[in-house]
Amino acid sequence: MLEIDRLAMNEIELRKQTIEMMKIDDQERQVSIAFINRLVKSTEMKGDKEFYKYQQPSEVFDSKKAKLSVFGESATNEEKDKIAEMIRNEKLLNEIFEEGG
């Protein structure tokens, strides 16, 4: 029984560490957003007129290309559905643990 209690305490500590890591990841995302915001607001002069350097979001970040680099073009619809479900579940768990933390 003592071993079960220790395991539970270890799991609790691991969950706390995981939540802290998620908070750090969130802070990193916020800083990245701030820098991206600054980047997309950058302008350049063409003649006597000022234009934004970037006209399309894909000029700053090509999400389709990034996703293909992870999964490749050979990912099946079933695999894509499983991944989407896992993402939804992770978001739900994050919301639950953030409320409890």
Short mmCIF file of C-alpha atoms in Angstrom, two decimals:
data_model
loop_
_atom_site.label_atom_id
_atom_site.label_comp_id
_atom_site.label_asym_id
_atom_site.label_seq_id
_atom_site.Cartn_x
_atom_site.Cartn_y
_atom_site.Cartn_z
CA MET A 1 0.00 0.00 0.00
CA LEU A 2 2.89 2.36 0.80
CA GLU A 3 4.26 1.74 -2.68
CA ILE A 4 0.91 2.77 -4.18
CA ASP A 5 0.94 5.99 -2.13
CA ARG A 6 4.47 6.79 -3.30
CA LEU A 7 3.51 6.16 -6.89
CA ALA A 8 0.56 8.47 -6.55
CA MET A 9 2.77 11.17 -5.00
CA ASN A 10 5.28 10.73 -7.83
CA GLU A 11 2.47 11.07 -10.35
CA ILE A 12 1.22 14.21 -8.62
CA GLU A 13 4.70 15.72 -8.73
CA LEU A 14 5.04 14.77 -12.39
CA ARG A 15 1.71 16.43 -13.16
CA LYS A 16 2.80 19.59 -11.33
CA GLN A 17 6.01 19.65 -13.34
CA THR A 18 4.05 19.10 -16.54
CA ILE A 19 1.76 22.01 -15.72
CA GLU A 20 4.77 24.24 -15.04
CA MET A 21 6.30 23.21 -18.37
CA MET A 22 3.01 24.02 -20.12
CA LYS A 23 3.06 27.47 -18.50
CA ILE A 24 6.60 28.03 -19.77
CA ASP A 25 5.53 26.91 -23.25
CA ASP A 26 2.64 29.37 -23.07
CA GLN A 27 4.97 32.21 -22.10
CA GLU A 28 7.27 31.29 -24.98
CA ARG A 29 4.28 31.37 -27.37
CA GLN A 30 3.30 34.81 -26.09
CA VAL A 31 6.80 36.16 -26.69
CA SER A 32 6.84 34.60 -30.16
CA ILE A 33 3.50 36.24 -30.92
CA ALA A 34 4.88 39.62 -29.85
CA PHE A 35 7.87 39.23 -32.17
CA ILE A 36 5.72 38.02 -35.05
CA ASN A 37 3.40 40.96 -34.47
CA ARG A 38 6.37 43.31 -34.76
CA LEU A 39 7.59 41.49 -37.87
CA VAL A 40 4.28 41.69 -39.74
CA LYS A 41 3.99 45.40 -38.98
CA SER A 42 7.36 46.09 -40.63
CA THR A 43 7.25 48.25 -43.72
CA GLU A 44 9.50 49.22 -46.60
CA MET A 45 9.60 52.17 -48.91
CA LYS A 46 8.96 51.74 -52.62
CA GLY A 47 9.56 55.04 -54.25
CA ASP A 48 7.81 57.57 -52.08
CA LYS A 49 5.21 55.14 -50.73
CA GLU A 50 5.38 52.89 -47.68
CA PHE A 51 4.16 49.28 -47.95
CA TYR A 52 3.97 46.35 -45.57
CA LYS A 53 6.83 43.92 -46.24
CA TYR A 54 4.53 40.92 -45.94
CA GLN A 55 1.21 40.71 -47.75
CA GLN A 56 0.18 37.14 -46.85
CA PRO A 57 0.45 35.12 -43.60
CA SER A 58 2.22 32.36 -45.55
CA GLU A 59 5.08 34.79 -46.26
CA VAL A 60 5.83 34.79 -42.52
CA PHE A 61 4.93 31.18 -41.72
CA ASP A 62 3.85 28.45 -44.12
CA SER A 63 1.82 26.13 -41.88
CA LYS A 64 1.05 23.68 -44.68
CA LYS A 65 4.74 23.22 -45.39
CA ALA A 66 5.48 22.84 -41.67
CA LYS A 67 2.77 20.21 -41.24
CA LEU A 68 3.98 18.27 -44.27
CA SER A 69 7.48 18.24 -42.79
CA VAL A 70 6.08 16.46 -39.73
CA PHE A 71 3.66 13.99 -41.29
CA GLY A 72 4.64 13.89 -44.93
CA GLU A 73 2.15 13.72 -47.74
CA SER A 74 1.56 10.02 -47.10
CA ALA A 75 -0.49 10.51 -43.89
CA THR A 76 -3.83 8.73 -44.25
CA ASN A 77 -7.16 10.32 -43.38
CA GLU A 78 -7.43 7.90 -40.46
CA GLU A 79 -4.07 9.08 -39.12
CA LYS A 80 -5.09 12.71 -39.58
CA ASP A 81 -8.35 12.06 -37.71
CA LYS A 82 -6.48 10.39 -34.83
CA ILE A 83 -4.08 13.32 -34.63
CA ALA A 84 -6.95 15.81 -34.61
CA GLU A 85 -8.63 13.84 -31.81
CA MET A 86 -5.41 13.78 -29.80
CA ILE A 87 -5.05 17.55 -30.20
CA ARG A 88 -8.64 18.08 -29.00
CA ASN A 89 -8.04 15.79 -26.02
CA GLU A 90 -4.82 17.58 -25.09
CA LYS A 91 -6.57 20.96 -25.22
CA LEU A 92 -9.33 19.59 -22.98
CA LEU A 93 -6.79 18.21 -20.49
CA ASN A 94 -4.94 21.52 -20.50
CA GLU A 95 -8.18 23.35 -19.66
CA ILE A 96 -8.98 20.90 -16.86
CA PHE A 97 -5.54 21.08 -15.27
CA GLU A 98 -5.30 24.85 -15.61
CA GLU A 99 -8.63 25.21 -13.78
CA GLY A 100 -7.47 22.86 -11.03
CA GLY A 101 -3.96 24.34 -10.81
#
